[in-house]
Short mmCIF file of C-alpha atoms in Angstrom, two decimals:
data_model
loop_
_atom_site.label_atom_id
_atom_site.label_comp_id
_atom_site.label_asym_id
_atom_site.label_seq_id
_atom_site.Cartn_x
_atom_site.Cartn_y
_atom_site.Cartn_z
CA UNK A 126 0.00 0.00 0.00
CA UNK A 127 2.66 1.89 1.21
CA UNK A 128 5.12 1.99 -2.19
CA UNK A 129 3.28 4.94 -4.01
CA UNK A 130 3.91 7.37 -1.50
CA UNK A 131 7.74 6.69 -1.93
CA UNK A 132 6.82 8.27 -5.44
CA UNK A 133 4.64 10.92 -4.39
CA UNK A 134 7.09 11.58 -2.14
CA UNK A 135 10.03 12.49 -4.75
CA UNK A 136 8.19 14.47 -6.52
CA UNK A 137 7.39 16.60 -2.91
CA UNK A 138 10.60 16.38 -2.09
CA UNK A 139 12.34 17.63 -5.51
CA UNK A 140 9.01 20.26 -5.06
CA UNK A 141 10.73 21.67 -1.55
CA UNK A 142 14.16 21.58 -1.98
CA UNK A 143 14.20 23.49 -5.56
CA UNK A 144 11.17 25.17 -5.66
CA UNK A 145 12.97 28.53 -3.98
CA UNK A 146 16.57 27.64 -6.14
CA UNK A 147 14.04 27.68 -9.37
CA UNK A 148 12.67 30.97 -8.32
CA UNK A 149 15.66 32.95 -7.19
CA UNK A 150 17.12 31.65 -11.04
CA UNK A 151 14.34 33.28 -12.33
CA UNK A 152 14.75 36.69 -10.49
CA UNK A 153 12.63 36.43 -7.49
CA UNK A 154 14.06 38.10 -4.48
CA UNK A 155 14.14 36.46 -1.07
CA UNK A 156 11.32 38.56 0.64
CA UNK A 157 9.33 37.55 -2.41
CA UNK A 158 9.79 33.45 -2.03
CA UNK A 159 6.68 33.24 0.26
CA UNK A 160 3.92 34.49 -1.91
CA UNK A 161 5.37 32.81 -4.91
CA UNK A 162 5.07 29.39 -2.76
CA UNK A 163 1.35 30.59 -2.08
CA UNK A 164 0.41 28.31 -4.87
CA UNK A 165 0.91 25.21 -3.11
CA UNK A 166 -1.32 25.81 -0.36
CA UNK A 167 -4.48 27.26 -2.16
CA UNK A 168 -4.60 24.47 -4.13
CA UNK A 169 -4.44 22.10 -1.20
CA UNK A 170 -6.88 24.29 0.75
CA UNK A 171 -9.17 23.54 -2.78
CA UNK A 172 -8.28 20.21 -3.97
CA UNK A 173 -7.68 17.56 -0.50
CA UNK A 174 -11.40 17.97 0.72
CA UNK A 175 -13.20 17.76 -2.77
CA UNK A 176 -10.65 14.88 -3.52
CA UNK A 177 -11.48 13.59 -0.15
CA UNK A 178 -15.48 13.90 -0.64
CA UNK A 179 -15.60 11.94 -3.84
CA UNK A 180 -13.25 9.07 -3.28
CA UNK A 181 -15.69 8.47 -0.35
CA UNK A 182 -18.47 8.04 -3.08
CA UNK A 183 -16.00 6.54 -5.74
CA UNK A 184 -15.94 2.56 -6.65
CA UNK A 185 -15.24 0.74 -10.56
CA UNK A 186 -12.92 -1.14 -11.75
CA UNK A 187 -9.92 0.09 -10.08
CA UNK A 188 -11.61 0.33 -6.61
CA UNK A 189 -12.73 3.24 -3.98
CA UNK A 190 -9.06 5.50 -3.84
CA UNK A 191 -6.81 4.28 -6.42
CA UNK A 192 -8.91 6.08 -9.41
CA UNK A 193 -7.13 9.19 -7.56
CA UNK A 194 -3.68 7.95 -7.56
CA UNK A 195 -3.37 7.40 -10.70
CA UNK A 196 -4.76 10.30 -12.34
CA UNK A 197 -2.92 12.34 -9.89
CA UNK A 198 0.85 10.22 -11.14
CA UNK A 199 -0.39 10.58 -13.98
CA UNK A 200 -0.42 14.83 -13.70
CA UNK A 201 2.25 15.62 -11.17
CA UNK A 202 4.92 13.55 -14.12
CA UNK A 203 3.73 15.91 -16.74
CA UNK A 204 4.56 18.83 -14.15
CA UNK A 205 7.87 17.27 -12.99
CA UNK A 206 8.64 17.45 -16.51
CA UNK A 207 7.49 20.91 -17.35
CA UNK A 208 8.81 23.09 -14.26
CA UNK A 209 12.62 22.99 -15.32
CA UNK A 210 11.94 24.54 -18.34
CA UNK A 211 10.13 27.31 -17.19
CA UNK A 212 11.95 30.58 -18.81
CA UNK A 213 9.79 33.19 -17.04
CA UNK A 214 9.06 33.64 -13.14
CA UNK A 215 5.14 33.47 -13.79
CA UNK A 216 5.53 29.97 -15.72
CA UNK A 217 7.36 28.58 -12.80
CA UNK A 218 4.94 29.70 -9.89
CA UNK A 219 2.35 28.34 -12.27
CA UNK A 220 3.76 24.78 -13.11
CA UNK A 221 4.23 24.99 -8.87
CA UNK A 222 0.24 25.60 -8.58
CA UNK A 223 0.25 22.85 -11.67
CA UNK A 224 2.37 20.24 -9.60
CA UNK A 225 0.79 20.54 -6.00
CA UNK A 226 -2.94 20.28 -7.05
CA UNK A 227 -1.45 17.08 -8.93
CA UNK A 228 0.18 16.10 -6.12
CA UNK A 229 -3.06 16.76 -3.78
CA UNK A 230 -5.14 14.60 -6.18
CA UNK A 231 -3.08 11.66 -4.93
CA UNK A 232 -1.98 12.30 -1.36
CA UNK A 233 -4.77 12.37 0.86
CA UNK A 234 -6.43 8.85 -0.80
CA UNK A 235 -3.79 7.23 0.17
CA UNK A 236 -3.94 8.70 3.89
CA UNK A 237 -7.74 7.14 3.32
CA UNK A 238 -6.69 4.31 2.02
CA UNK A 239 -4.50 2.87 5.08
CA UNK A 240 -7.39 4.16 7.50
CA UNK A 241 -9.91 1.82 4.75
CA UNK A 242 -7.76 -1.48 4.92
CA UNK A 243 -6.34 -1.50 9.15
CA UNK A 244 -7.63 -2.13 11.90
CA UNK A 245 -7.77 0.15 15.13
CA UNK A 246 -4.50 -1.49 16.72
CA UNK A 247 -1.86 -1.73 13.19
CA UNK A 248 -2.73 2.03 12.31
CA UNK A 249 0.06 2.81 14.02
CA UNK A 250 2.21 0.52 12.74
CA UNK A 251 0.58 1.65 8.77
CA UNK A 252 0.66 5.47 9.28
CA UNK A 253 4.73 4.54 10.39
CA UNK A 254 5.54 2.41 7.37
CA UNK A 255 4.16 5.48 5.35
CA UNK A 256 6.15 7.85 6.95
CA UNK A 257 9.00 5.35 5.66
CA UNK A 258 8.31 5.34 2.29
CA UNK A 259 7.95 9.09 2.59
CA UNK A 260 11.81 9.46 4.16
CA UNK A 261 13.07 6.81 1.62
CA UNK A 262 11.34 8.72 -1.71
CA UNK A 263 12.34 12.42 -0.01
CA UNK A 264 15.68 11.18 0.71
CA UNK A 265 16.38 9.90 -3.40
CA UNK A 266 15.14 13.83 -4.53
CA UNK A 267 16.36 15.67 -2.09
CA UNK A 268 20.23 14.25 -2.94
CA UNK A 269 19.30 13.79 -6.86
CA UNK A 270 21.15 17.59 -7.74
CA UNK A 271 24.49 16.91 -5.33
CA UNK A 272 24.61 13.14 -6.73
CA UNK A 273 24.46 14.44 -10.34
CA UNK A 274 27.06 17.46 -9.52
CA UNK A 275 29.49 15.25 -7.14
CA UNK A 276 29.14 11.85 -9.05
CA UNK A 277 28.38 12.99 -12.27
CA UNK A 278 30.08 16.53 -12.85
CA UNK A 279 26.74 17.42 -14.20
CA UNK A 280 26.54 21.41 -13.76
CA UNK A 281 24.95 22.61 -10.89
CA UNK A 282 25.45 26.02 -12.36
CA UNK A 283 23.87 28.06 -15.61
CA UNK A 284 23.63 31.40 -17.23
CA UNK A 285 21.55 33.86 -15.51
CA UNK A 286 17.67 33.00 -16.01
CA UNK A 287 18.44 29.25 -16.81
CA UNK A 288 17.86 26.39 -14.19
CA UNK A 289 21.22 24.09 -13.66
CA UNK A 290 20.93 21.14 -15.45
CA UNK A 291 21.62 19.27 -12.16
CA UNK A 292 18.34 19.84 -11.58
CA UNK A 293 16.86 19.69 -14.90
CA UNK A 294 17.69 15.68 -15.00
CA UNK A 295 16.49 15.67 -11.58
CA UNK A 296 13.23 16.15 -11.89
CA UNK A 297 13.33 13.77 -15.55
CA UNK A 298 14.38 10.87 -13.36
CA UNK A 299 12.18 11.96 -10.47
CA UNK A 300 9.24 11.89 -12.78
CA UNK A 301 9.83 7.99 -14.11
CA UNK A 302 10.29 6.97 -10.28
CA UNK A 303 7.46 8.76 -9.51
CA UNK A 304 5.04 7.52 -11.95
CA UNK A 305 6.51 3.62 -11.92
CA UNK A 306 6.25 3.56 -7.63
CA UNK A 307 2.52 4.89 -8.06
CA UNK A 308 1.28 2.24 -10.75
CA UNK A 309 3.08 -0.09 -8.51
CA UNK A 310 0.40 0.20 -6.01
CA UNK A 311 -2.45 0.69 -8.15
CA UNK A 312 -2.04 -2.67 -9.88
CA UNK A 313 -0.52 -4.48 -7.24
CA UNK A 314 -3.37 -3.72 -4.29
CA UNK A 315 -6.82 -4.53 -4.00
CA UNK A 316 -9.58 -2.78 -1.65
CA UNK A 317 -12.36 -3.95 -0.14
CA UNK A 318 -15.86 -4.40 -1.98
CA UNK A 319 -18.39 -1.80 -1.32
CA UNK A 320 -20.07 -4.45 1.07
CA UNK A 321 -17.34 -5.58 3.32
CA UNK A 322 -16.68 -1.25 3.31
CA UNK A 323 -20.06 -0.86 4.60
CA UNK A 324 -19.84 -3.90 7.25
CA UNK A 325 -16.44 -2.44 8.77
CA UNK A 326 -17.31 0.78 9.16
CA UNK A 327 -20.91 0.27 10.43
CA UNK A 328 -18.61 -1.25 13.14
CA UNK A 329 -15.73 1.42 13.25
CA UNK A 330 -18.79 3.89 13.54
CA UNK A 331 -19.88 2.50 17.03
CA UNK A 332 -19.49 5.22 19.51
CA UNK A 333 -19.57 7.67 17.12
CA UNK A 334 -23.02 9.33 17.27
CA UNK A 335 -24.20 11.76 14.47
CA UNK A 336 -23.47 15.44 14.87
CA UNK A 337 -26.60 17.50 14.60
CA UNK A 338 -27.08 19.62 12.10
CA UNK A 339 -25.91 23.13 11.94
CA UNK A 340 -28.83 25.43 11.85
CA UNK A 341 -29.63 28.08 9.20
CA UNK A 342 -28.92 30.92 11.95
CA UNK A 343 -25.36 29.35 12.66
CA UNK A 344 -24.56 29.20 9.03
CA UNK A 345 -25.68 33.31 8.64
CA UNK A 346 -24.36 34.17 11.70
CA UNK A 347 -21.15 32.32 11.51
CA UNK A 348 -20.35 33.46 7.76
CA UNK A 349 -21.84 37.11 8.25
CA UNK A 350 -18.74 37.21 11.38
CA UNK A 351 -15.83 35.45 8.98
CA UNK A 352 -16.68 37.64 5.89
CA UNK A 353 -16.52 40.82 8.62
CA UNK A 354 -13.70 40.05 9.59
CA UNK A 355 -11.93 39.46 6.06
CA UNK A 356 -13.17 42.63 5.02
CA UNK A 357 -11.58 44.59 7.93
CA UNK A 358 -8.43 42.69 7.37
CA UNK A 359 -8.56 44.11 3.44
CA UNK A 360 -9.02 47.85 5.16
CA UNK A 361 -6.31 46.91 7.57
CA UNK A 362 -3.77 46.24 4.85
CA UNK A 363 -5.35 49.00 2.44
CA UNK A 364 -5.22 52.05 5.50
CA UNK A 365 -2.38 50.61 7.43
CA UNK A 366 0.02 50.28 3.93
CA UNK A 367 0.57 46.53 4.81
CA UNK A 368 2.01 43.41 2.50
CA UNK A 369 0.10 43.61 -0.17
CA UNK A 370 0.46 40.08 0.48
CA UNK A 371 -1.97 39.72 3.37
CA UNK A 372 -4.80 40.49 0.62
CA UNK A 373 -4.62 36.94 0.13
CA UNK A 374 -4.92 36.32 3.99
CA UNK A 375 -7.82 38.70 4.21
CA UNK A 376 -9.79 37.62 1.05
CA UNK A 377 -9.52 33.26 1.71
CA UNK A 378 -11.18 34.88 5.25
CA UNK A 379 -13.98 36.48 3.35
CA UNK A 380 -14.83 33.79 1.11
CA UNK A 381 -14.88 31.40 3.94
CA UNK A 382 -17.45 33.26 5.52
CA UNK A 383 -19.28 33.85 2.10
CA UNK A 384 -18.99 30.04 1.38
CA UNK A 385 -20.98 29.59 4.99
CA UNK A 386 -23.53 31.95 4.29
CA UNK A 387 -24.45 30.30 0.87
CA UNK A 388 -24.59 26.66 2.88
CA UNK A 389 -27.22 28.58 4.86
CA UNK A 390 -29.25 29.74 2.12
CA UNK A 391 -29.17 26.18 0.13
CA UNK A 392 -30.15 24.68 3.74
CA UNK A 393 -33.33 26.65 3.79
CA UNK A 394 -34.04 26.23 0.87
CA UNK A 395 -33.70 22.31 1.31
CA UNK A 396 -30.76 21.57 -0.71
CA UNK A 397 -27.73 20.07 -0.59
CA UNK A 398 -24.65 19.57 -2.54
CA UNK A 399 -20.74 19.16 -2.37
CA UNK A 400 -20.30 22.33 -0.02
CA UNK A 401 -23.10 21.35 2.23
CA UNK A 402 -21.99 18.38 2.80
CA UNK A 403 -17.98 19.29 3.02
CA UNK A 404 -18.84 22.59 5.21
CA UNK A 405 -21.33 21.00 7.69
CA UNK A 406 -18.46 17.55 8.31
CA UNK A 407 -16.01 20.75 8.96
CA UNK A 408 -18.33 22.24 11.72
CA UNK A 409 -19.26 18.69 12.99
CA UNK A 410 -15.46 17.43 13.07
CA UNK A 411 -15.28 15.82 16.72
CA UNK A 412 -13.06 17.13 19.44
CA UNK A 413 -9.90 15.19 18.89
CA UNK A 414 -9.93 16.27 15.72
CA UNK A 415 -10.25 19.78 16.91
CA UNK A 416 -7.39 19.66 18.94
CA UNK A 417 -5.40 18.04 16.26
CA UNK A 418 -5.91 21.42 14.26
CA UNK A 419 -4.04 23.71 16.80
CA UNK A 420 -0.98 21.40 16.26
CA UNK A 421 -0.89 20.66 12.88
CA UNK A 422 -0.98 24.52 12.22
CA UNK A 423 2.16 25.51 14.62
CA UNK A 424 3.62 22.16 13.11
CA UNK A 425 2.87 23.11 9.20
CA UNK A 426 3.97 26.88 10.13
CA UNK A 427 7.42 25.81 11.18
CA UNK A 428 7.90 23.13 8.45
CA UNK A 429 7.06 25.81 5.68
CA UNK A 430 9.61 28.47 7.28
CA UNK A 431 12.07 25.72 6.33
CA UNK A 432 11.69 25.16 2.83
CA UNK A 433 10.85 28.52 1.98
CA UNK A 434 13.95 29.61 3.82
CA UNK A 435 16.71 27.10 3.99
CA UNK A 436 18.25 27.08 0.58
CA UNK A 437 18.48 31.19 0.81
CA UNK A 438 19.53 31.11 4.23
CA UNK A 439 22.21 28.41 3.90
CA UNK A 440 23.78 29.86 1.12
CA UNK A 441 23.89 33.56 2.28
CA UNK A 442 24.94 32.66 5.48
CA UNK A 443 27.10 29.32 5.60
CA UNK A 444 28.02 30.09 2.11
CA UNK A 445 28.25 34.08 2.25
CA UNK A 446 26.82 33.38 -1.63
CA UNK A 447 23.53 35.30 -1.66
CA UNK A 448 23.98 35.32 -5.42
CA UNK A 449 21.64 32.57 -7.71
CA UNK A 450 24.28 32.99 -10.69
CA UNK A 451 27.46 32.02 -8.42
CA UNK A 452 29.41 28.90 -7.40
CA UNK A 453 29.32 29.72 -4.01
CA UNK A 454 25.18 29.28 -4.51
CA UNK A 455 25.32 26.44 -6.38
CA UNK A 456 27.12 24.41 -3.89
CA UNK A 457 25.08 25.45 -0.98
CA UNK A 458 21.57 24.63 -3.12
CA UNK A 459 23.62 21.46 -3.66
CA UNK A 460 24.40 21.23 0.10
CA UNK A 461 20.78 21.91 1.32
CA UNK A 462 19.08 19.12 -1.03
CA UNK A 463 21.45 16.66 0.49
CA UNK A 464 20.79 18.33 4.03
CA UNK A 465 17.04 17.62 2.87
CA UNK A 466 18.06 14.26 2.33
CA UNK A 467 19.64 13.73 5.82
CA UNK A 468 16.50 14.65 7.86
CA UNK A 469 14.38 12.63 5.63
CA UNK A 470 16.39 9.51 6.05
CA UNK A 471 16.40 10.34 9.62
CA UNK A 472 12.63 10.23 9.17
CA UNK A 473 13.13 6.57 7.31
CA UNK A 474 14.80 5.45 10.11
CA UNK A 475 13.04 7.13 12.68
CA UNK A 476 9.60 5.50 11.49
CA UNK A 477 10.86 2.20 13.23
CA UNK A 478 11.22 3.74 16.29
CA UNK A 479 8.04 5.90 16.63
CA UNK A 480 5.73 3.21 16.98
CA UNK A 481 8.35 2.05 19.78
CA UNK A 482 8.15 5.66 21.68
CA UNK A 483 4.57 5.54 21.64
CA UNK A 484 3.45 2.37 23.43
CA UNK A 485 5.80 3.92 26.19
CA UNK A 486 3.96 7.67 26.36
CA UNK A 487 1.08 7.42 24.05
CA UNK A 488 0.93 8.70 20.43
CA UNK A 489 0.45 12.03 22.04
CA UNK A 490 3.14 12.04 24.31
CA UNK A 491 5.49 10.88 21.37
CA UNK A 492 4.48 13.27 19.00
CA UNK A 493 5.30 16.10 21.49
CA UNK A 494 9.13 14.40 21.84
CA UNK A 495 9.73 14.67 18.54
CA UNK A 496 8.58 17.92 17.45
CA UNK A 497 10.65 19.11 20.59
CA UNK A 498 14.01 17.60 18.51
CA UNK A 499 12.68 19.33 15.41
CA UNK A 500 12.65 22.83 17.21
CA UNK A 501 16.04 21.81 18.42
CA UNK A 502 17.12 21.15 14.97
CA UNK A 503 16.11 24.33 13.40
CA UNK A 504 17.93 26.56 16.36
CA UNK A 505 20.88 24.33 16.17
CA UNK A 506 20.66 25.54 11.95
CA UNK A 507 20.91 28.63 13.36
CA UNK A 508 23.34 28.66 15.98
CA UNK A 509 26.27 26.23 13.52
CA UNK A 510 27.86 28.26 11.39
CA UNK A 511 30.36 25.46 9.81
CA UNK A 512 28.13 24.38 7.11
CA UNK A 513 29.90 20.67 7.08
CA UNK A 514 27.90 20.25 10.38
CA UNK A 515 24.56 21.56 9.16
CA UNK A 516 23.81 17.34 9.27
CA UNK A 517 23.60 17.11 12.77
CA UNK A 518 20.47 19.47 13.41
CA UNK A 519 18.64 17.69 10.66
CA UNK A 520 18.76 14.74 12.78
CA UNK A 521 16.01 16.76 14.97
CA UNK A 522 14.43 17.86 12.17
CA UNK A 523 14.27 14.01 10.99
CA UNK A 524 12.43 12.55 13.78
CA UNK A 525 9.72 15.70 13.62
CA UNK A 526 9.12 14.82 9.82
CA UNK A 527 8.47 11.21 10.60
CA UNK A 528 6.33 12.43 13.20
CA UNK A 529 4.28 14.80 11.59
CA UNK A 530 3.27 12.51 8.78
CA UNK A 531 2.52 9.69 10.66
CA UNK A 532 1.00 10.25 14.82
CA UNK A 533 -1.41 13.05 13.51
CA UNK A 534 -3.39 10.37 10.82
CA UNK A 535 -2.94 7.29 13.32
CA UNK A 536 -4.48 9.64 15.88
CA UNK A 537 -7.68 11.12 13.42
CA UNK A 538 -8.00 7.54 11.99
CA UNK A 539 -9.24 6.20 15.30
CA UNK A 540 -11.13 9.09 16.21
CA UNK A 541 -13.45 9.99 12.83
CA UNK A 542 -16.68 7.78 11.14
CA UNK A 543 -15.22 5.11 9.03
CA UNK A 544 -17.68 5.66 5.99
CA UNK A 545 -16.36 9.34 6.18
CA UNK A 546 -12.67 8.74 6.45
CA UNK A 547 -12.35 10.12 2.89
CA UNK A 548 -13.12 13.57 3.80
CA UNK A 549 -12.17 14.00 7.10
CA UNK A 550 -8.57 13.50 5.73
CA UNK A 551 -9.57 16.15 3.02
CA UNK A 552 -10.84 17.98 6.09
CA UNK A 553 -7.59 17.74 7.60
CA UNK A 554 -5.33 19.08 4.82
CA UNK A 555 -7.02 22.49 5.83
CA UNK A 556 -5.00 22.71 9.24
CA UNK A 557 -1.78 21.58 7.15
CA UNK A 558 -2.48 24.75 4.17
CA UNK A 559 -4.18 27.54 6.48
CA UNK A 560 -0.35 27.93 8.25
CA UNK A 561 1.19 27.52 5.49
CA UNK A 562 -0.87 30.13 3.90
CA UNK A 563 -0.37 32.21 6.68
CA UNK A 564 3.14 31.52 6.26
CA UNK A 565 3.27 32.51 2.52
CA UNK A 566 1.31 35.54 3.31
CA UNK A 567 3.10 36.86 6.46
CA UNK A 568 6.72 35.46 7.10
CA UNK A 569 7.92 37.70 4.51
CA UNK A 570 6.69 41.18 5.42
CA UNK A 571 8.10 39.74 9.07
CA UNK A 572 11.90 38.92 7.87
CA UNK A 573 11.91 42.62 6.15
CA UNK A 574 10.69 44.57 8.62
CA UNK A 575 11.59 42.86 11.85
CA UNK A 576 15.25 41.01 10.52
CA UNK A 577 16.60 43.02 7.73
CA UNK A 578 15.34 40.34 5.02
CA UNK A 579 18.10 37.81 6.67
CA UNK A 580 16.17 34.42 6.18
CA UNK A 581 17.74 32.60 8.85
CA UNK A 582 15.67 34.14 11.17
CA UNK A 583 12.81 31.98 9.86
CA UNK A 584 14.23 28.83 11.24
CA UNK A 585 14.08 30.39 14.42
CA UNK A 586 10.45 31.37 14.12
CA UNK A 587 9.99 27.99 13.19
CA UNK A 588 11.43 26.59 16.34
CA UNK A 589 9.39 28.58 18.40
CA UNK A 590 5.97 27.56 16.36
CA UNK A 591 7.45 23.57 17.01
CA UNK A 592 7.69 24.06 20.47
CA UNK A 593 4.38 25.79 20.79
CA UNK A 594 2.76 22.41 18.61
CA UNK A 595 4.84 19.95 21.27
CA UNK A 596 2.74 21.90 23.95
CA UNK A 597 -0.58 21.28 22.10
CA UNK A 598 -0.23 17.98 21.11
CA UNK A 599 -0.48 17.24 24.90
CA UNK A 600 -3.95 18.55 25.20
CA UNK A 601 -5.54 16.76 22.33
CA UNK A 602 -8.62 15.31 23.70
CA UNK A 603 -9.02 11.30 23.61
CA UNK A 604 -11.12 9.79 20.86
CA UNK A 605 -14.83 9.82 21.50
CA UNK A 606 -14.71 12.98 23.78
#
């Protein structure tokens, strides 16, 4: 089940570490990285529940979740292949938007899918071997640019405006590997028929009583407050000469609350549809799930800091080569995809051990251990200033990856209707993209105006929004409260 996400994962991981080099080739400037990332998480925000809603409702030949894999390997290659080539900063953000709505067509079914085929007491054990595959598949793209360069002499440098060709013939080969792992699973697993589905979760769904319906006041109410608030946020920037970035901020506010009002209206009027149904499982969402939210949005925050910021703060910094065009930058890109690397075959490795950790404190108590080492890793990034060492903090870093992929779903999976897993993993894409588009919208109006544009000073932002998710995780609610 497990050997598609090793391809998904390349292409994420040759997404993250060379998304910002790609950019900065182009001509972005570093306090412009974020909102040129601000592709990825709209289209997450958009794609994961929809996704999530249908492959609920989905069964033919192929089965309930694997329709979505497939098309989705089938997109993300013909992005992989695209992206290199981009000759103008607009195509590349693009192919980026291109790429993760790709990528979000396959990802959350397969969260689904181990929650469809395990038991209670190996989801665990399935969410870990993920987080496995994920290391393994993050580790091959995150090194493919140094191996090519160091191995291969293949440049790792190129005229202004022109991506390296180091990374060019990364993203070829990441593409085949991608595509091949992907149809790997879809024609090597099989799911269960719609009427042993319906048996197991009429059992998984004991204890789990219906949440009553939001009424048409809540839904006016509610979105009459969120699009209020939006449209003060769009005054705030407007009077206040803000980022012009934080538009974005303000106006996903606004059409939240516009969404919510138009749930309201097709509820009295005695209709119901995809938004209905998506919006009132999003109000309904049970506690655990709740609390899950706070600390997958300090968790997200901090991991997006990082690969917005670690490829222009490594090579500025450890590499005193701010420059795209120069050697100096080339070798610390180079450096950071096989830093990526490290902390994702930390996160290989450290999937073994999770499961481990948490029959000792609890999946809660071990996710709060490990996001502690990431925070650790990030400050020890900023504290080492011999770049040969730059390893050992990723080792941190590493065991909050492995975390973050895998305790978060094991914990939801038990705590969320079966016949609704689909969704609720949609669902919970939203507390992954809302920090990271607060991220794209706000950490770089922060760097300029509080740090001088240095982007090191992410990490350290990062480490504090870790520690503040270790805290959280503690207070998640158990399932059924």
């Amino acid at each position: 089940m497990c050997v598609g996400f090793f391809g998904i994962q390349i292409g994420f991981g040759l997404q993250n570490a060379n998304t910002s080099r790609i950019f900065q080739t182009l001509g972005a400037e570093v306090d412009s990285l974020a909102i040129l990332w601000i592709a990825a998480p709209l289209t997450g925000l958009l794609v994961q529940p929809i996704v999530g809603h249908f492959s609920d409702r989905t069964w033919g030949p192929l089965g309930r979740r694997r329709p979505y894999f497939l098309v989705g390997a089938i997109l993300t290659t013909l992005a992989l292949l695209v992206m290199p080539h981009s000759p103008y900063l607009w195509m590349a953000a693009s192919m980026l938007w291109i790429m993760d709505a790709s990528i979000n067509i396959t990802m959350e079914p397969f969260r689904a899918f181990v929650g469809d085929n395990l038991p209670e007491e190996q989801r665990t054990t399935g969410y870990a071997m993920q987080s496995f595959f994920i290391g393994a598949g993050a580790v091959f793209a995150s090194c493919l640019p140094w191996i090519l360069t160091e191995w291969f002499d293949v440049a790792a440098t190129a005229a202004e405006g022109v991506v390296p060709m180091a990374v060019r013939i990364s993203f070829y080969v990441g593409a085949a590997a991608l595509l091949a792992a992907v149809l790997w699973t879809v024609f090597t697993t099989r799911e269960y028929s719609p009427e042993q589905i319906e048996a197991f979760e009429a059992a998984r769904d004991v204890g789990h009583a219906p949440a009553p319906a939001r009424s048409q006041r809540a839904w006016y109410t509610g979105g009459l407050i969120w699009a209020l608030a939006g449209v003060l946020g769009v005054s705030a920037v407007n009077l206040l000469g803000l980022q012009k970035e934080l538009y974005v901020l303000a106006g996903f506010i606004v059409a939240f609350g516009l969404m919510q009002m138009a749930a309201g209206a097709l509820a009295a009027a005695g209709r119901s549809n995809t938004l209905t149904e998506i919006l009132g499982d999003i109000f309904a969402m049970p506690k655990t799930m709740q609390g899950l939210a706070v600390v997958q949005f300090f968790s997200w925050f901090a991991l997006f800091a990082m690969w917005i910021y670690l490829t222009p703060a490594v090579t500025a910094v450890h590499y005193a080569s701010p420059d795209p065009t120069s050697a100096g930058y080339g070798e610390g890109a180079n450096w950071v995809g096989v830093l990526m690397g490290v902390y994702n075959g930390v996160a290989a490795l450290a999937a073994f051990l999770i499961p481990v950790l948490a029959r000792r404190t609890g999946l809660r108590g071990a996710h709060a251990v490990n996001l502690t080492l990431g925070a650790a890793g990030f400050l020890g990034v900023f504290l080492i200033r011999d770049p040969a060492l730059l390893w050992l903090p990723m080792i941190g870093v590493g065991f909050a990856w492995a975390s973050i992929v895998s305790m978060p779903y094991a914990i939801l999976a038990n705590a969320v209707p079966g016949r609704k897993m689909g969704v609720y993993m949609g669902i919970f894409n939203i507390f992954i993209v809302v920090p990271q588009l607060v991220a794209a919208t706000i950490l770089g109006a922060i760097l300029k105006g509080v740090f001088g544009g240095d982007a090191i000073w992410a990490l350290v932002l990062g480490a504090v929004s870790f520690l503040i998710a270790a805290g959280a995780s503690l207070l998640v609610p158990k399932e059924g409260t």
